[in-house]
Amino acid sequence: MNYSQHEKDMLTGRHGEASKLAMVILGELGSIYRAKRMIQISQAHIDMTLYMVDAGVEFAEKMAALGGKFSVPTQLNPASIDLERHEQMRVPAELLEKSRRLEQAYEKMGAIPTWTCAPYQQGLVPSFGEQIAWGESNAVAFANSVLGARTERYADLTDICAAITGCVPEMGLHLEENRKARILIRLENISKKMFENTLIYPLIGFLFGEIAGDKIAAIQNMPLDISTDQLKSFGAAAASSGAVGLFHVLGVTPEALDISKCFDGRPPEKEVIITPDMIKDAEKRLTQTTNLNPDLIILGCPHYSVNEFTNISNMIGNRRVNKSICFWIFTSRKTHKEIQRSGVLGKLNSNGIQVFTDGCPLQYPKENWNFSCAMSDSGKFANYCFSQTHLQVIPASAESCVETAVSGRVRKIESWS
Ligand code: F3S
């Protein structure tokens, strides 16, 4: 590894103990991947913001105590909980205390308290070709694929090191040659009507992740007018079923406008077809219950955008959520402010929908709620739900979630023909 003078100074501790430790860790990472040098990044997004284990809190506190300061603008992924509405969320004292410790450590190092897994919906959006260090699988997939920025899938803790040093090893998806597609996935016989049901995007994403694994794949025959919210939900599901850090949607995403360039002029190593039957099967595999009475509708995985809130508001109209159901939506503080200002938040509250910020739907304090079955429009949530929350889960479109919430019984509009 060739280090610049500044990097060498960090390694010898000239810029403090935190920079030294961070640089040693990144140097080790670089040598595992045979990186030749470090490259500068313009910003970082830290994933280790949920309280999972004490080691995460201790590492952040140690770096802060050693004088660590983020040298590039650094945003935060969600906390485990809504840090502002923790009473409403019935957060146990210990979880609140651990979350506060993480908050203090990151604030001390200079983080921007965004607390969102959709940093691409915030103000600090990287542009095409920008080298960044982001953690959180859906954010990484979106940054690389939709924005054309360049980041590896940074594991917890290495993202903190990158934020402190302002550099990362030149490896993986930072390099042009590693961003070319190798697998071609083709959608076949998917009708226009099927694409009108928004659940199709996370279901195709789930299949895409299973097929691609850790290889770069491109998908053909997606609608050319696919929205950024649909790309978001596709990418989040893909990055949950496979190690997908970059996907290409032919004719849509910036590095896939030309199929030949996308594959670097080479034929695909493998071609796979996705059919309507495979989509039906994916929905069946993700539906982990026969329960027809979900008691929780949970949206915002990844965090909801202003457009998604507006759609829910239009779908529900003046109707109210059935008393047997809790309807929760998670978002960022910034989006929360925007929907508050526009009046959408007040209307949703009067419909009986609660909106939380900061937190992650998978991390809600299970011990203080007695839910048994959740419905969600998120393929990522459905994929992880049972293993992380022990709740049974029904994946459904946002429209089906709203109709179910109002009636109190499953009302699915999905039909794949
Ligand atoms: Fe975000 Fe939590 Fe889903 S971090 S993508 S809401 S699992």
GROMACS .gro file of C-alpha atoms and ligand atoms in nm:
model
  424
    1MET     CA    1   0.000   0.000   0.000
    2ASN     CA    2   0.137   0.341  -0.097
    3TYR     CA    3   0.042   0.604   0.159
    4SER     CA    4   0.053   0.980   0.107
    5GLN     CA    5   0.247   1.191   0.358
    6HIS     CA    6  -0.078   1.290   0.531
    7GLU     CA    7  -0.183   0.923   0.561
    8LYS     CA    8   0.160   0.830   0.695
    9ASP     CA    9   0.125   1.106   0.954
   10MET     CA   10  -0.209   0.963   1.060
   11LEU     CA   11  -0.052   0.616   1.092
   12THR     CA   12   0.219   0.747   1.321
   13GLY     CA   13  -0.034   0.925   1.543
   14ARG     CA   14   0.058   1.278   1.443
   15HIS     CA   15  -0.311   1.362   1.402
   16GLY     CA   16  -0.420   1.191   1.724
   17GLU     CA   17  -0.495   0.844   1.852
   18ALA     CA   18  -0.839   0.810   1.689
   19SER     CA   19  -0.703   0.888   1.340
   20LYS     CA   20  -0.417   0.647   1.402
   21LEU     CA   21  -0.649   0.358   1.499
   22ALA     CA   22  -0.888   0.436   1.212
   23MET     CA   23  -0.601   0.445   0.963
   24VAL     CA   24  -0.456   0.115   1.087
   25ILE     CA   25  -0.798  -0.053   1.046
   26LEU     CA   26  -0.845   0.088   0.694
   27GLY     CA   27  -0.489  -0.010   0.601
   28GLU     CA   28  -0.559  -0.369   0.710
   29LEU     CA   29  -0.881  -0.367   0.510
   30GLY     CA   30  -0.692  -0.238   0.208
   31SER     CA   31  -0.426  -0.507   0.230
   32ILE     CA   32  -0.690  -0.784   0.248
   33TYR     CA   33  -0.830  -0.653  -0.083
   34ARG     CA   34  -0.481  -0.579  -0.225
   35ALA     CA   35  -0.553  -0.208  -0.266
   36LYS     CA   36  -0.255  -0.011  -0.393
   37ARG     CA   37  -0.341   0.321  -0.234
   38MET     CA   38  -0.598   0.517  -0.040
   39ILE     CA   39  -0.840   0.759  -0.207
   40GLN     CA   40  -1.012   1.068  -0.068
   41ILE     CA   41  -1.386   1.058   0.000
   42SER     CA   42  -1.619   1.357   0.003
   43GLN     CA   43  -1.868   1.227   0.264
   44ALA     CA   44  -1.963   0.931   0.484
   45HIS     CA   45  -2.279   0.761   0.609
   46ILE     CA   46  -2.253   0.560   0.930
   47ASP     CA   47  -2.449   0.239   0.970
   48MET     CA   48  -2.361   0.145   1.329
   49THR     CA   49  -2.627   0.376   1.472
   50LEU     CA   50  -2.875   0.111   1.584
   51TYR     CA   51  -2.809  -0.034   1.925
   52MET     CA   52  -2.742  -0.403   1.853
   53VAL     CA   53  -2.455  -0.495   2.083
   54ASP     CA   54  -2.249  -0.312   2.345
   55ALA     CA   55  -1.939  -0.337   2.124
   56GLY     CA   56  -2.094  -0.086   1.880
   57VAL     CA   57  -2.154   0.170   2.154
   58GLU     CA   58  -1.811   0.110   2.303
   59PHE     CA   59  -1.631   0.155   1.970
   60ALA     CA   60  -1.807   0.486   1.898
   61GLU     CA   61  -1.737   0.607   2.254
   62LYS     CA   62  -1.375   0.498   2.232
   63MET     CA   63  -1.319   0.689   1.908
   64ALA     CA   64  -1.488   0.998   2.055
   65ALA     CA   65  -1.284   0.970   2.377
   66LEU     CA   66  -0.962   0.942   2.174
   67GLY     CA   67  -1.045   1.279   2.020
   68GLY     CA   68  -1.190   1.145   1.693
   69LYS     CA   69  -1.349   1.409   1.470
   70PHE     CA   70  -1.519   1.342   1.138
   71SER     CA   71  -1.307   1.505   0.869
   72VAL     CA   72  -1.579   1.485   0.599
   73PRO     CA   73  -1.954   1.558   0.622
   74THR     CA   74  -2.098   1.252   0.794
   75GLN     CA   75  -2.463   1.147   0.815
   76LEU     CA   76  -2.621   0.888   1.043
   77ASN     CA   77  -2.836   0.583   0.969
   78PRO     CA   78  -3.147   0.531   1.189
   79ALA     CA   79  -3.124   0.481   1.561
   80SER     CA   80  -3.311   0.179   1.700
   81ILE     CA   81  -3.586   0.410   1.821
   82ASP     CA   82  -3.755   0.744   1.764
   83LEU     CA   83  -3.527   0.961   1.978
   84GLU     CA   84  -3.791   1.233   2.002
   85ARG     CA   85  -4.109   1.022   2.049
   86HIS     CA   86  -3.965   0.742   2.263
   87GLU     CA   87  -4.255   0.756   2.510
   88GLN     CA   88  -4.510   0.709   2.234
   89MET     CA   89  -4.299   0.418   2.111
   90ARG     CA   90  -4.283   0.266   2.463
   91VAL     CA   91  -3.904   0.244   2.455
   92PRO     CA   92  -3.753   0.061   2.755
   93ALA     CA   93  -3.513   0.266   2.969
   94GLU     CA   94  -3.206   0.056   2.885
   95LEU     CA   95  -3.254   0.082   2.507
   96LEU     CA   96  -3.308   0.457   2.540
   97GLU     CA   97  -2.991   0.492   2.746
   98LYS     CA   98  -2.780   0.295   2.494
   99SER     CA   99  -2.928   0.493   2.203
  100ARG     CA  100  -2.848   0.821   2.380
  101ARG     CA  101  -2.488   0.709   2.435
  102LEU     CA  102  -2.451   0.642   2.063
  103GLU     CA  103  -2.611   0.980   1.987
  104GLN     CA  104  -2.369   1.162   2.218
  105ALA     CA  105  -2.061   0.984   2.080
  106TYR     CA  106  -2.151   1.063   1.718
  107GLU     CA  107  -2.246   1.422   1.800
  108LYS     CA  108  -1.913   1.468   1.977
  109MET     CA  109  -1.733   1.357   1.662
  110GLY     CA  110  -1.935   1.604   1.454
  111ALA     CA  111  -2.199   1.392   1.278
  112ILE     CA  112  -2.500   1.551   1.109
  113PRO     CA  113  -2.798   1.403   1.302
  114THR     CA  114  -2.994   1.286   0.998
  115TRP     CA  115  -3.088   0.944   1.149
  116THR     CA  116  -3.213   0.807   0.819
  117CYS     CA  117  -3.144   0.508   0.594
  118ALA     CA  118  -3.250   0.712   0.291
  119PRO     CA  119  -2.974   0.977   0.296
  120TYR     CA  120  -3.028   1.016  -0.080
  121GLN     CA  121  -3.358   1.193   0.006
  122GLN     CA  122  -3.172   1.453   0.216
  123GLY     CA  123  -2.972   1.759   0.119
  124LEU     CA  124  -2.629   1.595   0.103
  125VAL     CA  125  -2.680   1.387  -0.212
  126PRO     CA  126  -2.359   1.275  -0.386
  127SER     CA  127  -2.329   1.324  -0.759
  128PHE     CA  128  -2.218   1.096  -1.042
  129GLY     CA  129  -1.865   0.962  -0.999
  130GLU     CA  130  -1.822   1.107  -0.646
  131GLN     CA  131  -1.615   0.884  -0.415
  132ILE     CA  132  -1.796   0.835  -0.082
  133ALA     CA  133  -1.803   0.584   0.207
  134TRP     CA  134  -2.154   0.475   0.294
  135GLY     CA  135  -2.277   0.195   0.516
  136GLU     CA  136  -2.639   0.056   0.511
  137SER     CA  137  -2.711  -0.182   0.226
  138ASN     CA  138  -3.008  -0.002   0.066
  139ALA     CA  139  -2.828   0.333   0.075
  140VAL     CA  140  -2.515   0.183  -0.081
  141ALA     CA  141  -2.718   0.020  -0.360
  142PHE     CA  142  -2.904   0.345  -0.430
  143ALA     CA  143  -2.590   0.563  -0.424
  144ASN     CA  144  -2.397   0.337  -0.662
  145SER     CA  145  -2.680   0.241  -0.893
  146VAL     CA  146  -2.921   0.534  -0.915
  147LEU     CA  147  -2.687   0.825  -0.841
  148GLY     CA  148  -2.373   0.675  -0.996
  149ALA     CA  149  -2.166   0.771  -0.690
  150ARG     CA  150  -1.896   0.523  -0.581
  151THR     CA  151  -1.890   0.340  -0.252
  152GLU     CA  152  -1.806  -0.005  -0.127
  153ARG     CA  153  -2.054  -0.181   0.104
  154TYR     CA  154  -1.883  -0.053   0.418
  155ALA     CA  155  -1.924  -0.281   0.717
  156ASP     CA  156  -2.013  -0.141   1.058
  157LEU     CA  157  -1.719   0.040   1.222
  158THR     CA  158  -1.511   0.073   0.902
  159ASP     CA  159  -1.749   0.354   0.799
  160ILE     CA  160  -1.657   0.540   1.121
  161CYS     CA  161  -1.288   0.498   1.036
  162ALA     CA  162  -1.349   0.639   0.686
  163ALA     CA  163  -1.541   0.936   0.829
  164ILE     CA  164  -1.251   1.017   1.065
  165THR     CA  165  -0.966   0.978   0.815
  166GLY     CA  166  -1.152   1.105   0.509
  167CYS     CA  167  -1.007   0.825   0.297
  168VAL     CA  168  -1.063   0.458   0.205
  169PRO     CA  169  -0.863   0.191   0.026
  170GLU     CA  170  -0.902   0.207  -0.350
  171MET     CA  171  -1.089  -0.119  -0.408
  172GLY     CA  172  -1.416  -0.282  -0.508
  173LEU     CA  173  -1.689  -0.053  -0.634
  174HIS     CA  174  -1.462   0.253  -0.611
  175LEU     CA  175  -1.295   0.125  -0.928
  176GLU     CA  176  -1.452   0.158  -1.272
  177GLU     CA  177  -1.355  -0.196  -1.380
  178ASN     CA  178  -1.544  -0.356  -1.090
  179ARG     CA  179  -1.870  -0.181  -1.177
  180LYS     CA  180  -1.941  -0.365  -1.503
  181ALA     CA  181  -2.232  -0.609  -1.525
  182ARG     CA  182  -2.162  -0.982  -1.553
  183ILE     CA  183  -2.513  -1.128  -1.525
  184LEU     CA  184  -2.811  -1.034  -1.742
  185ILE     CA  185  -3.155  -1.074  -1.585
  186ARG     CA  186  -3.445  -1.039  -1.828
  187LEU     CA  187  -3.808  -0.979  -1.734
  188GLU     CA  188  -4.040  -1.174  -1.963
  189ASN     CA  189  -4.418  -1.163  -2.011
  190ILE     CA  190  -4.471  -0.907  -1.735
  191SER     CA  191  -4.779  -0.711  -1.842
  192LYS     CA  192  -4.829  -0.336  -1.805
  193LYS     CA  193  -5.102  -0.410  -1.552
  194MET     CA  194  -4.860  -0.607  -1.334
  195PHE     CA  195  -4.625  -0.309  -1.324
  196GLU     CA  196  -4.912  -0.091  -1.198
  197ASN     CA  197  -4.903  -0.283  -0.869
  198THR     CA  198  -4.615  -0.130  -0.672
  199LEU     CA  199  -4.545  -0.454  -0.484
  200ILE     CA  200  -4.390  -0.583  -0.805
  201TYR     CA  201  -4.075  -0.372  -0.753
  202PRO     CA  202  -3.967  -0.519  -0.418
  203LEU     CA  203  -4.064  -0.868  -0.541
  204ILE     CA  204  -3.847  -0.834  -0.853
  205GLY     CA  205  -3.575  -0.684  -0.632
  206PHE     CA  206  -3.591  -0.985  -0.399
  207LEU     CA  207  -3.550  -1.222  -0.697
  208PHE     CA  208  -3.273  -1.003  -0.842
  209GLY     CA  209  -3.073  -1.028  -0.517
  210GLU     CA  210  -3.113  -1.406  -0.506
  211ILE     CA  211  -2.991  -1.441  -0.864
  212ALA     CA  212  -2.708  -1.184  -0.850
  213GLY     CA  213  -2.562  -1.282  -0.509
  214ASP     CA  214  -2.238  -1.085  -0.488
  215LYS     CA  215  -2.200  -1.038  -0.866
  216ILE     CA  216  -2.294  -0.724  -1.059
  217ALA     CA  217  -2.614  -0.780  -1.258
  218ALA     CA  218  -2.819  -0.578  -1.504
  219ILE     CA  219  -3.194  -0.610  -1.547
  220GLN     CA  220  -3.373  -0.568  -1.878
  221ASN     CA  221  -3.736  -0.474  -1.957
  222MET     CA  222  -3.810  -0.271  -1.646
  223PRO     CA  223  -4.045   0.020  -1.726
  224LEU     CA  224  -3.838   0.316  -1.844
  225ASP     CA  225  -4.052   0.551  -1.634
  226ILE     CA  226  -3.976   0.364  -1.307
  227SER     CA  227  -3.976   0.622  -1.025
  228THR     CA  228  -3.697   0.683  -0.775
  229ASP     CA  229  -3.921   0.546  -0.496
  230GLN     CA  230  -3.971   0.227  -0.698
  231LEU     CA  231  -3.594   0.201  -0.757
  232LYS     CA  232  -3.546   0.254  -0.383
  233SER     CA  233  -3.778  -0.031  -0.290
  234PHE     CA  234  -3.635  -0.257  -0.565
  235GLY     CA  235  -3.276  -0.191  -0.448
  236ALA     CA  236  -3.354  -0.236  -0.077
  237ALA     CA  237  -3.510  -0.578  -0.142
  238ALA     CA  238  -3.223  -0.679  -0.374
  239ALA     CA  239  -2.963  -0.580  -0.114
  240SER     CA  240  -3.147  -0.787   0.149
  241SER     CA  241  -3.160  -1.114  -0.048
  242GLY     CA  242  -2.815  -1.075  -0.209
  243ALA     CA  243  -2.491  -0.888  -0.142
  244VAL     CA  244  -2.598  -0.628  -0.398
  245GLY     CA  245  -2.397  -0.306  -0.379
  246LEU     CA  246  -2.466  -0.199  -0.736
  247PHE     CA  247  -2.744  -0.290  -0.979
  248HIS     CA  248  -2.799  -0.175  -1.335
  249VAL     CA  249  -3.145  -0.113  -1.482
  250LEU     CA  250  -3.093  -0.110  -1.857
  251GLY     CA  251  -3.204   0.215  -2.016
  252VAL     CA  252  -3.260   0.377  -1.676
  253THR     CA  253  -2.965   0.390  -1.437
  254PRO     CA  254  -2.667   0.608  -1.535
  255GLU     CA  255  -2.413   0.333  -1.602
  256ALA     CA  256  -2.664   0.119  -1.796
  257LEU     CA  257  -2.786   0.351  -2.068
  258ASP     CA  258  -2.584   0.154  -2.321
  259ILE     CA  259  -2.591  -0.227  -2.280
  260SER     CA  260  -2.254  -0.275  -2.445
  261LYS     CA  261  -2.079  -0.027  -2.211
  262CYS     CA  262  -2.265  -0.172  -1.913
  263PHE     CA  263  -2.111  -0.516  -1.989
  264ASP     CA  264  -1.779  -0.363  -2.097
  265GLY     CA  265  -1.832  -0.500  -2.449
  266ARG     CA  266  -1.834  -0.862  -2.326
  267PRO     CA  267  -2.122  -1.113  -2.342
  268PRO     CA  268  -2.296  -1.182  -2.007
  269GLU     CA  269  -2.148  -1.475  -1.811
  270LYS     CA  270  -2.502  -1.587  -1.729
  271GLU     CA  271  -2.855  -1.497  -1.843
  272VAL     CA  272  -3.160  -1.555  -1.624
  273ILE     CA  273  -3.527  -1.491  -1.700
  274ILE     CA  274  -3.781  -1.369  -1.443
  275THR     CA  275  -4.139  -1.475  -1.523
  276PRO     CA  276  -4.478  -1.390  -1.366
  277ASP     CA  277  -4.475  -1.732  -1.196
  278MET     CA  278  -4.144  -1.650  -1.027
  279ILE     CA  279  -4.293  -1.323  -0.900
  280LYS     CA  280  -4.596  -1.508  -0.758
  281ASP     CA  281  -4.361  -1.756  -0.596
  282ALA     CA  282  -4.148  -1.478  -0.441
  283GLU     CA  283  -4.461  -1.326  -0.288
  284LYS     CA  284  -4.562  -1.666  -0.151
  285ARG     CA  285  -4.218  -1.728  -0.002
  286LEU     CA  286  -4.213  -1.387   0.166
  287THR     CA  287  -4.564  -1.431   0.310
  288GLN     CA  288  -4.492  -1.605   0.637
  289THR     CA  289  -4.846  -1.646   0.765
  290THR     CA  290  -5.204  -1.743   0.682
  291ASN     CA  291  -5.329  -1.489   0.936
  292LEU     CA  292  -5.600  -1.269   0.786
  293ASN     CA  293  -5.601  -1.016   1.069
  294PRO     CA  294  -5.271  -0.826   1.083
  295ASP     CA  295  -5.248  -0.601   1.387
  296LEU     CA  296  -4.964  -0.381   1.256
  297ILE     CA  297  -4.925  -0.202   0.924
  298ILE     CA  298  -4.567  -0.081   0.907
  299LEU     CA  299  -4.421   0.127   0.623
  300GLY     CA  300  -4.100   0.321   0.579
  301CYS     CA  301  -3.831   0.056   0.522
  302PRO     CA  302  -3.636   0.236   0.380
  303HIS     CA  303  -3.763   0.564   0.525
  304TYR     CA  304  -4.063   0.707   0.342
  305SER     CA  305  -4.030   1.003   0.102
  306VAL     CA  306  -4.264   1.303   0.078
  307ASN     CA  307  -4.422   1.149  -0.237
  308GLU     CA  308  -4.489   0.820  -0.062
  309PHE     CA  309  -4.664   1.002   0.226
  310THR     CA  310  -4.874   1.199  -0.022
  311ASN     CA  311  -4.979   0.876  -0.195
  312ILE     CA  312  -5.088   0.720   0.134
  313SER     CA  313  -5.282   1.034   0.220
  314ASN     CA  314  -5.460   1.029  -0.117
  315MET     CA  315  -5.535   0.656  -0.090
  316ILE     CA  316  -5.691   0.673   0.255
  317GLY     CA  317  -5.886   0.994   0.189
  318ASN     CA  318  -6.107   1.074   0.488
  319ARG     CA  319  -6.132   0.718   0.617
  320ARG     CA  320  -5.998   0.606   0.954
  321VAL     CA  321  -5.770   0.317   1.047
  322ASN     CA  322  -5.965   0.030   1.206
  323LYS     CA  323  -5.935   0.018   1.588
  324SER     CA  324  -5.785  -0.334   1.576
  325ILE     CA  325  -5.479  -0.209   1.383
  326CYS     CA  326  -5.176   0.013   1.453
  327PHE     CA  327  -5.058   0.193   1.138
  328TRP     CA  328  -4.701   0.322   1.164
  329ILE     CA  329  -4.480   0.495   0.906
  330PHE     CA  330  -4.108   0.567   0.960
  331THR     CA  331  -3.920   0.857   0.805
  332SER     CA  332  -3.641   1.109   0.851
  333ARG     CA  333  -3.667   1.429   1.056
  334LYS     CA  334  -3.636   1.633   0.737
  335THR     CA  335  -3.924   1.459   0.558
  336HIS     CA  336  -4.129   1.476   0.879
  337LYS     CA  337  -4.085   1.855   0.882
  338GLU     CA  338  -4.184   1.881   0.518
  339ILE     CA  339  -4.507   1.683   0.557
  340GLN     CA  340  -4.584   1.877   0.874
  341ARG     CA  341  -4.553   2.204   0.685
  342SER     CA  342  -4.766   2.081   0.394
  343GLY     CA  343  -5.046   1.958   0.624
  344VAL     CA  344  -5.010   1.591   0.516
  345LEU     CA  345  -4.888   1.487   0.860
  346GLY     CA  346  -5.187   1.639   1.040
  347LYS     CA  347  -5.424   1.468   0.799
  348LEU     CA  348  -5.255   1.129   0.839
  349ASN     CA  349  -5.270   1.165   1.217
  350SER     CA  350  -5.643   1.235   1.194
  351ASN     CA  351  -5.676   0.918   0.980
  352GLY     CA  352  -5.521   0.729   1.274
  353ILE     CA  353  -5.169   0.687   1.125
  354GLN     CA  354  -4.866   0.746   1.349
  355VAL     CA  355  -4.546   0.877   1.196
  356PHE     CA  356  -4.212   0.810   1.365
  357THR     CA  357  -3.870   0.958   1.284
  358ASP     CA  358  -3.514   0.834   1.346
  359GLY     CA  359  -3.598   0.470   1.412
  360CYS     CA  360  -3.604   0.147   1.215
  361PRO     CA  361  -3.927  -0.055   1.184
  362LEU     CA  362  -3.741  -0.380   1.252
  363GLN     CA  363  -3.612  -0.248   1.585
  364TYR     CA  364  -3.936  -0.130   1.750
  365PRO     CA  365  -3.950  -0.235   2.119
  366LYS     CA  366  -4.121  -0.572   2.075
  367GLU     CA  367  -4.141  -0.646   2.447
  368ASN     CA  368  -4.379  -0.354   2.502
  369TRP     CA  369  -4.617  -0.429   2.217
  370ASN     CA  370  -4.821  -0.742   2.159
  371PHE     CA  371  -4.827  -0.760   1.783
  372SER     CA  372  -4.852  -1.096   1.611
  373CYS     CA  373  -4.875  -1.019   1.240
  374ALA     CA  374  -4.745  -0.726   1.034
  375MET     CA  375  -4.820  -0.609   0.682
  376SER     CA  376  -4.566  -0.401   0.490
  377ASP     CA  377  -4.498  -0.272   0.140
  378SER     CA  378  -4.125  -0.336   0.190
  379GLY     CA  379  -3.955  -0.645   0.051
  380LYS     CA  380  -3.660  -0.584   0.282
  381PHE     CA  381  -3.885  -0.568   0.588
  382ALA     CA  382  -4.072  -0.882   0.480
  383ASN     CA  383  -3.745  -1.067   0.421
  384TYR     CA  384  -3.601  -0.986   0.766
  385CYS     CA  385  -3.921  -0.955   0.968
  386PHE     CA  386  -3.964  -1.302   1.114
  387SER     CA  387  -3.594  -1.358   1.194
  388GLN     CA  388  -3.558  -1.018   1.363
  389THR     CA  389  -3.898  -0.959   1.524
  390HIS     CA  390  -4.070  -1.302   1.533
  391LEU     CA  391  -4.373  -1.135   1.381
  392GLN     CA  392  -4.555  -1.312   1.099
  393VAL     CA  393  -4.553  -1.096   0.789
  394ILE     CA  394  -4.762  -1.021   0.481
  395PRO     CA  395  -4.595  -0.828   0.198
  396ALA     CA  396  -4.844  -0.606   0.017
  397SER     CA  397  -4.862  -0.294  -0.197
  398ALA     CA  398  -4.913   0.040  -0.022
  399GLU     CA  399  -5.270   0.038  -0.156
  400SER     CA  400  -5.341  -0.305  -0.005
  401CYS     CA  401  -5.189  -0.186   0.325
  402VAL     CA  402  -5.429   0.109   0.331
  403GLU     CA  403  -5.737  -0.102   0.243
  404THR     CA  404  -5.642  -0.358   0.508
  405ALA     CA  405  -5.587  -0.085   0.767
  406VAL     CA  406  -5.933   0.056   0.707
  407SER     CA  407  -6.121  -0.276   0.697
  408GLY     CA  408  -5.926  -0.452   0.976
  409ARG     CA  409  -5.891  -0.766   0.760
  410VAL     CA  410  -5.652  -0.851   0.479
  411ARG     CA  411  -5.759  -0.683   0.156
  412LYS     CA  412  -5.501  -0.759  -0.109
  413ILE     CA  413  -5.540  -0.614  -0.455
  414GLU     CA  414  -5.238  -0.804  -0.588
  415SER     CA  415  -5.308  -1.020  -0.892
  416TRP     CA  416  -5.020  -1.127  -1.112
  417SER     CA  417  -5.182  -1.187  -1.448
  418F3S    FE1  418  -3.392   0.136   0.704
  418F3S    FE2  419  -3.429  -0.027   0.902
  418F3S    FE3  420  -3.530  -0.081   0.668
  418F3S     S1  421  -3.246   0.082   0.859
  418F3S     S2  422  -3.390   0.006   0.523
  418F3S     S3  423  -3.581   0.093   0.798
  418F3S     S4  424  -3.434  -0.229   0.804
   0.00000   0.00000   0.00000
